[in-house]
CSV table of C-alpha atoms in Angstrom, one decimal:
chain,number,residue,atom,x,y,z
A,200,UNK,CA,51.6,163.3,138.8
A,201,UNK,CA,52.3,162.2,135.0
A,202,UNK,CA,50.3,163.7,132.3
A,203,UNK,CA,48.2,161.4,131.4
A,204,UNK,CA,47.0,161.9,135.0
A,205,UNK,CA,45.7,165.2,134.5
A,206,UNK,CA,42.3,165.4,136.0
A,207,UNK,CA,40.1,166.3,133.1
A,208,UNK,CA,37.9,169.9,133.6
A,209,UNK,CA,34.5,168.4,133.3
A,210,UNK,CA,32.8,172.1,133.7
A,211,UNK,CA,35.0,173.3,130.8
A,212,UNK,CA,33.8,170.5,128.5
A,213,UNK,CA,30.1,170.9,129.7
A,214,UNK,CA,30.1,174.7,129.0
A,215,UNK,CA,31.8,174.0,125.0
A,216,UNK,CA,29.0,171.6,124.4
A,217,UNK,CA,26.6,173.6,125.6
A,218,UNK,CA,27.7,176.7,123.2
A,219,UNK,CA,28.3,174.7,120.2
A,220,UNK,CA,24.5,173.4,120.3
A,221,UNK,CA,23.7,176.9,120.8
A,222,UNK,CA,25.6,178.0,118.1
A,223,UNK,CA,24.4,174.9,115.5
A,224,UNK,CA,20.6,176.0,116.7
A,225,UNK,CA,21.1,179.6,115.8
A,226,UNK,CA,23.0,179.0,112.3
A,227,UNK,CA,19.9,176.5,111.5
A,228,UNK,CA,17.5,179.4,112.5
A,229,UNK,CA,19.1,181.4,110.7
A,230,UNK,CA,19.5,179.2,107.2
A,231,UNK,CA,16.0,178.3,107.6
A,232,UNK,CA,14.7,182.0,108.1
A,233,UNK,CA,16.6,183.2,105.1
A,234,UNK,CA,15.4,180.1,102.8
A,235,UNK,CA,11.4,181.2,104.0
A,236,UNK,CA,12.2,184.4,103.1
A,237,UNK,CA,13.5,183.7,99.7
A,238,UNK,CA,10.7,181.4,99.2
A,239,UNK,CA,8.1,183.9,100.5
A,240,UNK,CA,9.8,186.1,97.7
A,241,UNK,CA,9.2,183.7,95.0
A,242,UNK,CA,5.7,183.4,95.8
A,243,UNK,CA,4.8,186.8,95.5
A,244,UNK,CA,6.3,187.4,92.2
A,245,UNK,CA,4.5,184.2,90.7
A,246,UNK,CA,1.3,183.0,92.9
A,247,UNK,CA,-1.4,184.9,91.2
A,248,UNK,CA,-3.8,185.6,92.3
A,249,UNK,CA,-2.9,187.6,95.3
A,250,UNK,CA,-5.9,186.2,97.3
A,251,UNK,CA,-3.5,182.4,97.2
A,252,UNK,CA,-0.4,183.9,98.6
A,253,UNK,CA,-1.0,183.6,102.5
A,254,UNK,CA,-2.0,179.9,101.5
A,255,UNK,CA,0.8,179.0,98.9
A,256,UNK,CA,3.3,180.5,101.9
A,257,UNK,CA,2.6,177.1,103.9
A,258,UNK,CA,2.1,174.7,100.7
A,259,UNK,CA,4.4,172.3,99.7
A,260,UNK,CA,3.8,173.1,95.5
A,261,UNK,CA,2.0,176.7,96.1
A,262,UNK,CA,-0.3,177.8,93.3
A,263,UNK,CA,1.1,175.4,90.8
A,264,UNK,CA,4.6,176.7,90.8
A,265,UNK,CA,7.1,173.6,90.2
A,266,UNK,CA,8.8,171.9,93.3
A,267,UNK,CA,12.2,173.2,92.0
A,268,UNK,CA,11.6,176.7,91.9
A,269,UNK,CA,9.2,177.1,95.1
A,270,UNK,CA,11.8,174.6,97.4
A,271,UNK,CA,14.6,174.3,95.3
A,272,UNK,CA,15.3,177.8,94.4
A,273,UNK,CA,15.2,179.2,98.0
A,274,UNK,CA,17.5,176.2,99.4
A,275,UNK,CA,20.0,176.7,96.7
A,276,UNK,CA,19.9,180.7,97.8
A,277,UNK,CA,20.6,179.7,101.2
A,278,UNK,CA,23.8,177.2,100.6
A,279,UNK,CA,25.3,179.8,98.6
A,280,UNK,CA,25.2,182.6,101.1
A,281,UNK,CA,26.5,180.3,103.3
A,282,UNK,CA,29.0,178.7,101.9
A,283,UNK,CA,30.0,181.6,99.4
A,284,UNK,CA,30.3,184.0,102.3
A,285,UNK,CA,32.9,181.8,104.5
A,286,UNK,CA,34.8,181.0,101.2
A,287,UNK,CA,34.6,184.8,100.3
A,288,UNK,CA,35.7,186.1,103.7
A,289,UNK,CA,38.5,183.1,104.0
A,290,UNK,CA,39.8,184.4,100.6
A,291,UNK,CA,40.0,188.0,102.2
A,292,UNK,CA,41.3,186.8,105.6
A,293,UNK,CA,44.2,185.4,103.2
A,294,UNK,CA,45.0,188.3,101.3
A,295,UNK,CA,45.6,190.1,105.0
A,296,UNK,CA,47.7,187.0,105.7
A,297,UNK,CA,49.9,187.8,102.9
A,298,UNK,CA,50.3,190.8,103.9
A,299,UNK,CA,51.2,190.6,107.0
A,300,UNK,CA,53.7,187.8,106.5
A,301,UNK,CA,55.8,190.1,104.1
A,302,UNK,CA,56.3,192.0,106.9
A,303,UNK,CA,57.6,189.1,109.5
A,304,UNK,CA,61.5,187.6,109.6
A,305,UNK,CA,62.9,184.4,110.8
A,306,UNK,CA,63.2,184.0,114.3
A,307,UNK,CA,66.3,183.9,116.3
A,308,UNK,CA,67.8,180.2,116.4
A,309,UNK,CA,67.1,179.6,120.3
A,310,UNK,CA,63.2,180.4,119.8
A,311,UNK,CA,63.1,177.6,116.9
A,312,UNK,CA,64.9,175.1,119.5
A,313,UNK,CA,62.0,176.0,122.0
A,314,UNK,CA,59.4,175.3,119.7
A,315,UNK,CA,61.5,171.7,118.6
A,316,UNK,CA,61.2,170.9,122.3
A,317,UNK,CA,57.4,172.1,123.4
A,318,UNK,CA,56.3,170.3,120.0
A,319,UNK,CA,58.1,167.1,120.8
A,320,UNK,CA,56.8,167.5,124.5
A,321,UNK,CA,52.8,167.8,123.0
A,322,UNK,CA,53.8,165.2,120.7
A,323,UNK,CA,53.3,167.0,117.1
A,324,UNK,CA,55.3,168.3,114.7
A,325,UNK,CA,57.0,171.6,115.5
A,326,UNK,CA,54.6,174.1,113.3
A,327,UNK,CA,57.0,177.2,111.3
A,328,UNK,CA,57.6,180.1,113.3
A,329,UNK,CA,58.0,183.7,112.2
A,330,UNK,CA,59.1,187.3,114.3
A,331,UNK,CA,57.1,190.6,113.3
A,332,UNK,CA,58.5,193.8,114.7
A,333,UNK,CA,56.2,195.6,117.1
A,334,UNK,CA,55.9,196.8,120.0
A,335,UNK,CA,52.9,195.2,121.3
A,336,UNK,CA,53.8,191.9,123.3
A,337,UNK,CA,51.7,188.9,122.1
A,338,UNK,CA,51.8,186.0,120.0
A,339,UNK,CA,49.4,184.2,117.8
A,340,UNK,CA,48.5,181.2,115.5
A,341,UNK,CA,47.6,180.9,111.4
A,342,UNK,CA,46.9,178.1,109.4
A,343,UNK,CA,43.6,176.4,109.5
A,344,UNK,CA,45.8,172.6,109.5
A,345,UNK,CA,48.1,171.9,111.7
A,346,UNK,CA,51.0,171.1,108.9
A,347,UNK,CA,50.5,174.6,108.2
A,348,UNK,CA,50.2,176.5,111.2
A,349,UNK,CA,52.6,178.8,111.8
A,350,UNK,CA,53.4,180.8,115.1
A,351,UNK,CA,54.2,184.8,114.8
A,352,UNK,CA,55.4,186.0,118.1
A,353,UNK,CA,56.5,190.0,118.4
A,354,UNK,CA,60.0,191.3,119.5
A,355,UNK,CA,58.2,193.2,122.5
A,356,UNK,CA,57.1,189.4,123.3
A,357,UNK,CA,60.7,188.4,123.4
A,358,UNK,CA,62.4,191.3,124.8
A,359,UNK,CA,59.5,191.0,127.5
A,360,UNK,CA,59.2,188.0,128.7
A,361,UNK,CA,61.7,185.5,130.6
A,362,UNK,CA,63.0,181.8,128.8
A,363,UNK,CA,60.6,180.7,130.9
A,364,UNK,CA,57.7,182.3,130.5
A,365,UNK,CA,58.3,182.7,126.1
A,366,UNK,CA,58.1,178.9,126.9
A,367,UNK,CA,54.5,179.2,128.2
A,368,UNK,CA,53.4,181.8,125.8
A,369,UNK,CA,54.6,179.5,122.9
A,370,UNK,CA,53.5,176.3,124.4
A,371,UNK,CA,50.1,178.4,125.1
A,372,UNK,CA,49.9,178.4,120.8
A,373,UNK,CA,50.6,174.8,120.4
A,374,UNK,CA,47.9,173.8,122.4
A,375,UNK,CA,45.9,175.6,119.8
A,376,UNK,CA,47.7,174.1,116.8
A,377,UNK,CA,47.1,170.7,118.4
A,378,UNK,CA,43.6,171.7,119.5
A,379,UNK,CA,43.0,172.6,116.2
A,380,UNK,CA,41.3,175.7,117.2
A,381,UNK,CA,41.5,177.9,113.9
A,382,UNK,CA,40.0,175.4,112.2
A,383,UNK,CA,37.2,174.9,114.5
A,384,UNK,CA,37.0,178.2,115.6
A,385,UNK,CA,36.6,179.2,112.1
A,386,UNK,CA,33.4,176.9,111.5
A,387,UNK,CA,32.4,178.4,114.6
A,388,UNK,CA,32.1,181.6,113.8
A,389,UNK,CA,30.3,180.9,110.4
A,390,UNK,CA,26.9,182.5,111.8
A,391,UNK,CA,28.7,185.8,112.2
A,392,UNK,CA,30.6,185.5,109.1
A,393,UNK,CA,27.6,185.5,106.9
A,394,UNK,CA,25.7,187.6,108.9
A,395,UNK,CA,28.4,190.0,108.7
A,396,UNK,CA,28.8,189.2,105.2
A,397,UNK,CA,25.0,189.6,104.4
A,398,UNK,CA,24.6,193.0,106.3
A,399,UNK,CA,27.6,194.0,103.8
A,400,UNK,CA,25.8,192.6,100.8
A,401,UNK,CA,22.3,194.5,101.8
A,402,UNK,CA,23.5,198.0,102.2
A,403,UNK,CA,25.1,200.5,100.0
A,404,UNK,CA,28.2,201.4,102.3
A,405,UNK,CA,31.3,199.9,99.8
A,406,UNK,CA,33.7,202.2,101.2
A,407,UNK,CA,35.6,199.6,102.4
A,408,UNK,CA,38.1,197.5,101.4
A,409,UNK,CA,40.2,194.4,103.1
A,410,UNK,CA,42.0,195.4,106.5
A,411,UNK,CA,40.5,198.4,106.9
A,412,UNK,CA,37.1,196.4,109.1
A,413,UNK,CA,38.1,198.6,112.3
A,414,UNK,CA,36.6,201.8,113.0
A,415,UNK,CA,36.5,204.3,115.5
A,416,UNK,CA,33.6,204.1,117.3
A,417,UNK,CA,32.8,208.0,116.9
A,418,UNK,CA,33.5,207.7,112.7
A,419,UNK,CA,30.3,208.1,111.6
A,420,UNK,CA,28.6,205.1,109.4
A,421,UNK,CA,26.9,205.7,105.6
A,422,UNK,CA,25.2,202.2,105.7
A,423,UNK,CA,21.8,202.9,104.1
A,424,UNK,CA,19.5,200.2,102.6
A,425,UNK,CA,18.5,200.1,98.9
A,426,UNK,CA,15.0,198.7,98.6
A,427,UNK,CA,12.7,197.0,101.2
A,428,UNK,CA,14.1,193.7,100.0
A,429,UNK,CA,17.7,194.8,101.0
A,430,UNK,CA,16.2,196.3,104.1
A,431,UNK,CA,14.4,192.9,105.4
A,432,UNK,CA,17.4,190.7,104.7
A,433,UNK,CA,20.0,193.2,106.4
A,434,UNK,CA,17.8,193.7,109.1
A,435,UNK,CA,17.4,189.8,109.5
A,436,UNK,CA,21.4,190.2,109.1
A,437,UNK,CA,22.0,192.7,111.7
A,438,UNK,CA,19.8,190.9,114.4
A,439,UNK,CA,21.8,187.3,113.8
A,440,UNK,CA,24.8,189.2,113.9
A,441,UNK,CA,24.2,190.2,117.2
A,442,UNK,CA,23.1,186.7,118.8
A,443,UNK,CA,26.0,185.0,117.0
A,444,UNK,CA,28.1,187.4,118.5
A,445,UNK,CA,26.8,186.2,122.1
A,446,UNK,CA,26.9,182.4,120.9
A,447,UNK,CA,30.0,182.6,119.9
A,448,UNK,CA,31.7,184.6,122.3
A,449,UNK,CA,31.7,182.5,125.2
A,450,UNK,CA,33.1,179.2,123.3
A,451,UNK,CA,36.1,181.4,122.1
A,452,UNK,CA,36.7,182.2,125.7
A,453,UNK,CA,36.4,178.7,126.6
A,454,UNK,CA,39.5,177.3,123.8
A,455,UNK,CA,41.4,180.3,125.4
A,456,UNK,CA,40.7,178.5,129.1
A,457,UNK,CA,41.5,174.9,126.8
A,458,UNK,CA,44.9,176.5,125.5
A,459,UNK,CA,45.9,177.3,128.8
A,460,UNK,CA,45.4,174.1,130.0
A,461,UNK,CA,47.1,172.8,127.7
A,462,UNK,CA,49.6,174.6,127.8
A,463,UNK,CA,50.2,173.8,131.4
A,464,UNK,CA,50.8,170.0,130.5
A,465,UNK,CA,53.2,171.0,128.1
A,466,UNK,CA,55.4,172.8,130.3
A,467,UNK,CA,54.2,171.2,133.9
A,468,UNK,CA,54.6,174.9,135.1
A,469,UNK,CA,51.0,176.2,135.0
A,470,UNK,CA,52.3,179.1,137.6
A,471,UNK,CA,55.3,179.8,134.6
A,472,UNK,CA,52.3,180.3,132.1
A,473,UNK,CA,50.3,183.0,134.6
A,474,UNK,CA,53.5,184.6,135.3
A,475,UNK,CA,53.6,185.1,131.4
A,476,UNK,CA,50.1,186.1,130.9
A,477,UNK,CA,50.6,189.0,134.3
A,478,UNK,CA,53.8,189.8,132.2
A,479,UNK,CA,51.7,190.5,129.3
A,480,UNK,CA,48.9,191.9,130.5
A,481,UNK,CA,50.8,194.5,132.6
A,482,UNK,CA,52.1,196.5,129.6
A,483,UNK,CA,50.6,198.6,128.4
A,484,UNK,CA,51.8,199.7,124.4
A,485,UNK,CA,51.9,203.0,123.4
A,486,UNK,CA,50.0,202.4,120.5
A,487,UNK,CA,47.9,199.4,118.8
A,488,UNK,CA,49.8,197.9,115.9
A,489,UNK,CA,46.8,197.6,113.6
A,490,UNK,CA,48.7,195.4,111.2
A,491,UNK,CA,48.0,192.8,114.3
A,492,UNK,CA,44.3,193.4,114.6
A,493,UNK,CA,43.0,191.4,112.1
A,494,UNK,CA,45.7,188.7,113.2
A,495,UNK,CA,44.3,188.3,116.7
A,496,UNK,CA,41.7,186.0,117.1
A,497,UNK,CA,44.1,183.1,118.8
A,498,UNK,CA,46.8,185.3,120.3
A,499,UNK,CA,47.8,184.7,123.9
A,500,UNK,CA,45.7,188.4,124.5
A,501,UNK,CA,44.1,190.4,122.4
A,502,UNK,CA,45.0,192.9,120.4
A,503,UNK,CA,41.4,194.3,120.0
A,504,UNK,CA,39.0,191.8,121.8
A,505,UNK,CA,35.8,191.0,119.4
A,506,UNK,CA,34.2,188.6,117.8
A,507,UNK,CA,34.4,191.5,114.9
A,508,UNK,CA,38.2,190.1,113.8
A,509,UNK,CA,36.7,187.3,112.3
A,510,UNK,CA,34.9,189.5,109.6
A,511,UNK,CA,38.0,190.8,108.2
A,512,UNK,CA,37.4,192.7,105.2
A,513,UNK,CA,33.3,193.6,106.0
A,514,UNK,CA,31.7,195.7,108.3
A,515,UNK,CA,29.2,195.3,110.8
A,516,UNK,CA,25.8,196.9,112.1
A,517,UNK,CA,27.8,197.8,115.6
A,518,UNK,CA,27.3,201.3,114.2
A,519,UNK,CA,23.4,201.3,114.2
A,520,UNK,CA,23.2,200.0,118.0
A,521,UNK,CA,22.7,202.3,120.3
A,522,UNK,CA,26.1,203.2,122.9
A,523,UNK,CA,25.0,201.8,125.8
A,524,UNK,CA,23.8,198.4,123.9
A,525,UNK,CA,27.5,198.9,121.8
A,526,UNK,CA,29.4,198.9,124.9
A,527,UNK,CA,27.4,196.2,126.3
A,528,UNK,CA,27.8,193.8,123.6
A,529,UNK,CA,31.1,194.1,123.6
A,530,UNK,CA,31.9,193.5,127.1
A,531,UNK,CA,29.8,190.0,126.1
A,532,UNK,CA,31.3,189.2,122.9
A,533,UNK,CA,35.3,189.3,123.7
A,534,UNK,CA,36.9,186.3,122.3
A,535,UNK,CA,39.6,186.0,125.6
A,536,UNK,CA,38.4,185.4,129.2
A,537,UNK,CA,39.6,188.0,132.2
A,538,UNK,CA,43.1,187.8,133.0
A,539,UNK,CA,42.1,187.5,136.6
A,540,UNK,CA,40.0,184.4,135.9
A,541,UNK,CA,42.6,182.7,133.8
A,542,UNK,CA,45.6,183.2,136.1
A,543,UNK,CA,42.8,181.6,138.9
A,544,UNK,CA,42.6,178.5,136.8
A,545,UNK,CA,45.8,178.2,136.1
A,546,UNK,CA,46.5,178.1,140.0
A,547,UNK,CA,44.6,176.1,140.8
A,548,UNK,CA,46.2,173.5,138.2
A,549,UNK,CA,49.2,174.5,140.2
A,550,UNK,CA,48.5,173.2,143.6
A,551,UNK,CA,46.3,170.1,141.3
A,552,UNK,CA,49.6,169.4,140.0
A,553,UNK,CA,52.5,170.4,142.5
A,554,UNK,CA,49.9,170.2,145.5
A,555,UNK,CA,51.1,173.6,146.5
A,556,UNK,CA,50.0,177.2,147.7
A,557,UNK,CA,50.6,179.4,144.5
């Protein structure tokens, strides 16, 4: 079977365009709920008397107040969170970039001819590729274009992992380069971003700074609200947070399924690719390498699996859910699908392509 025979997964497709028009409805819910409630805002400080507010709240021009600061004003409020907050959180997603790459070192010369050859194979430009000591075994994509993407892969992923499997695993993060997937998974995930960045904005917990997002889950929160304002709009915050977290979530999983895939038509050795991911998934680290957390989001497995990684720098209302709801969510909200299920998919793609009994 040639490549351009692969049998396209129509399921896979169906279930991304199904959680993307989720995802559009509940970021345009949620820019219209916080551009009423701005406007509700500016009615009550200037609709006099007090009697014309439940009125003015459905009026086009309500109690005489111009059309530029009862429509304009709130719209305006609403663009800015939500583009200031992605631009604010991308600037502090870079400044963990930085410093993670001061830490990472050329590659060893064989691993840049594999790249040269998987990238010729997918038909791109071979993106720049960088080695971090650690001991956890994974490998992950930055950049949000593809002429600057670069692939970091660990030297417990090398020292692990067979010639042929490395293949897999790096041909695993070209697919993503090539899928684009930071990019889109970074407009994606602009619902939790802001709410995120809103629930930081709306209570008085500043304690913390950029890379330090990940707590224990028995560390004990100081978020408090300052004012009912600040109350209302982290509240509205918290609850988005939580369905853009389930929104989200499963489309993540489905690029992982998409990366595989493609992967698999790099290489033509889907069962290469599960062998890898078995490899991986079998060892267990001593410790987590938390300079990799916040660098996880499109690694071959997680470091720490959550939709969280994408609020780098902020915090989120996971502390004011109760456990059992906690735990729950975050069985829902992992960006990476089961091992078990992937390795499934992948062999079936082996008999699809070999016609064999994997």
């Amino acid at each position: 079977m040639k490549k351009s025979d692969w049998p396209r997964d129509e399921r896979l497709v169906g279930n991304m365009i199904f959680a993307i028009t989720n995802i559009v409805i509940l970021t345009g819910t949620f820019a219209a709920v916080i551009a009423f409630l701005s406007r509700s805002l500016i009615i009550l400080i200037f609709v006099r008397p007090l009697d014309k507010i439940p009125h003015s709240l459905i009026s086009i021009v309500p109690g005489g107040i111009p059309l530029w600061l009862s429509m304009g004003v709130p719209i305006f409020i609403t663009l800015t969170i939500f583009i200031g907050l992605p631009l604010l959180n991308r600037w502090l997603r870079g400044l963990l970039i930085q410093r993670f790459e001061s830490g990472t070192h050329d590659p060893p010369a064989d691993i840049h001819q594999r790249v040269t050859m998987l990238s010729k194979s997918a038909n791109m430009p071979p993106p720049s590729v960088a080695v971090v000591d650690s001991e956890v075994a994974t490998a992950f994509t930055t950049g949000l274009r593809p002429n600057e993407a670069q692939i970091t892969v660990t030297s417990a992923l090398i020292d692990t992992l067979s010639k042929s499997e490395l293949n897999g695993v790096l041909a695993h993060e070209l697919s993503h380069i090539k899928n684009r997937d930071v990019t889109i998974m970074t407009a994606v995930m602009i619902p939790i971003v802001v709410a995120a960045g809103l629930w930081t904005v709306m209570t008085n917990d500043t304690s913390h700074q950029p890379g330090q997002a990940y707590r224990h889950k028995n560390q004990n929160s100081s978020h408090t609200f300052d004012g009912l304002i600040s109350g209302i709009f982290g509240l509205l915050a918290g609850m988005f947070w939580v369905l853009a977290c389930l929104c989200t979530a499963p489309f993540a999983r489905y690029r992982e399924f998409a990366a595989d895939r493609g992967a698999a038509v790099i290489t033509g050795e889907p069962a290469t690719i599960a062998a890898a991911l078995e490899t991986i998934d079998s060892r267990s680290p001593p410790t987590v390498d938390m300079r990799l957390v916040d660098m996880s989001p499109m690694a071959i497995l997680p470091i720490t699996d959550t939709t969280d990684v994408w609020t780098a720098g902020w915090d989120t209302p996971s502390d004011w859910l109760p456990e059992t709801f906690r735990d729950q969510l975050s069985i829902y909200s992992r960006t990476h699908p089961e091992t078990k299920e992937r390795l499934r998919r992948l062999r079936e793609l082996e008999k699809t392509l070999h016609g064999t009994d994997t």
